[in-house]
Amino acid sequence: MNTKLKCLLLDDELPGLTYLKMLCEQLPELEVVKAFNNPKLFLAEVPNIDFDLCILDIEMPEMNGLQVANLLNGKPVIFTTAYKEYASEAFDINAIDYVSKPIKKERLQQAINKAVQLLLGNTTAKQFMQLNTDKGKAIIYFNQLNYVKIAATDSRDKTVFLADGSTITLKNATFEKLETLLPSESFCRVNKKELISLKIVKLFSFDEITTTIKDADGKFIKVTLSETYRNDFLKKVEI
């Protein structure tokens, strides 16, 4: 398989399809092979096209995206839709992800990151990120990153706590940007001010996480688990 994922798009609404294609073409991991606005034409041409995954709209006339996915012989799919009630059915099909409309580039990137890890494997998936810091460019390896919080001096900056006990100050780095770069299955936003690696979770309750990291007094650092991010965290730590 190529290092880029070959992708087919299907959305019956041309403005939505055009916008989706534009977003996909901005993601370096994707190669858009063809875009369709008719599910029957899509199914007629699929046997003759070399592709790795499909991004399918769900709500379409005559045949919806769930029905289309069931005819793809197990090919990986990412669903897009404005209707949240389809989410459980989408995951019953073992979809890679389910992206709500209106689609944001950052959210689509998260879905594609999942696809890359699933289809290309960890050997080809990037193991680090490069970001601006207060001391210049830094390469941060995912397995060395423990914890990220808003910097005390400037809320636009972020303080990164590394496994060796050192810290790095990221300049003008948003949590949304970090979430697109980090492997989603290993990292989780826990509140508006903090993001953690799941490997540092020692204990957790309904609204609090105790980490394996100790502060200057030797006490384990605790972070708040807010309602906004609770469900995502619980899904990721389920066994």
mmCIF file of N, CA and C in Angstrom, residues 127-128 140-146 163 183 187 197 199:
data_model
loop_
_atom_site.group_PDB
_atom_site.id
_atom_site.type_symbol
_atom_site.label_atom_id
_atom_site.label_comp_id
_atom_site.label_asym_id
_atom_site.label_seq_id
_atom_site.Cartn_x
_atom_site.Cartn_y
_atom_site.Cartn_z
ATOM 1 N N GLN A 127 5.696 9.085 14.362
ATOM 2 C CA GLN A 127 5.864 8.828 15.789
ATOM 3 C C GLN A 127 6.241 10.093 16.571
ATOM 4 N N PHE A 128 6.229 11.233 15.906
ATOM 5 C CA PHE A 128 6.624 12.474 16.565
ATOM 6 C C PHE A 128 5.930 13.656 15.901
ATOM 7 N N ILE A 140 9.024 16.440 19.262
ATOM 8 C CA ILE A 140 8.501 15.795 20.463
ATOM 9 C C ILE A 140 7.965 14.425 20.080
ATOM 10 N N TYR A 141 8.572 13.378 20.634
ATOM 11 C CA TYR A 141 8.109 12.022 20.357
ATOM 12 C C TYR A 141 6.893 11.710 21.219
ATOM 13 N N PHE A 142 5.892 11.089 20.599
ATOM 14 C CA PHE A 142 4.640 10.821 21.289
ATOM 15 C C PHE A 142 4.847 10.000 22.563
ATOM 16 N N ASN A 143 5.759 9.026 22.508
ATOM 17 C CA ASN A 143 5.932 8.159 23.675
ATOM 18 C C ASN A 143 6.660 8.850 24.824
ATOM 19 N N GLN A 144 7.166 10.078 24.574
ATOM 20 C CA GLN A 144 7.831 10.850 25.619
ATOM 21 C C GLN A 144 6.925 11.915 26.234
ATOM 22 N N LEU A 145 5.756 12.125 25.620
ATOM 23 C CA LEU A 145 4.864 13.191 26.077
ATOM 24 C C LEU A 145 3.878 12.646 27.111
ATOM 25 N N ASN A 146 3.867 13.250 28.295
ATOM 26 C CA ASN A 146 2.989 12.808 29.369
ATOM 27 C C ASN A 146 1.730 13.654 29.521
ATOM 28 N N ALA A 163 8.427 12.675 29.759
ATOM 29 C CA ALA A 163 8.653 11.511 30.610
ATOM 30 C C ALA A 163 9.939 11.617 31.426
ATOM 31 N N PRO A 183 -1.699 10.805 18.368
ATOM 32 C CA PRO A 183 -2.515 9.602 18.134
ATOM 33 C C PRO A 183 -3.738 9.624 19.056
ATOM 34 N N PHE A 187 -4.020 9.650 23.544
ATOM 35 C CA PHE A 187 -4.088 10.940 24.220
ATOM 36 C C PHE A 187 -5.536 11.408 24.310
ATOM 37 N N SER A 197 -1.623 12.050 28.297
ATOM 38 C CA SER A 197 -1.385 10.738 27.706
ATOM 39 C C SER A 197 -2.083 9.718 28.601
ATOM 40 N N LYS A 199 -1.318 6.844 29.242
ATOM 41 C CA LYS A 199 -0.372 5.989 29.976
ATOM 42 C C LYS A 199 -0.079 6.520 31.373
#
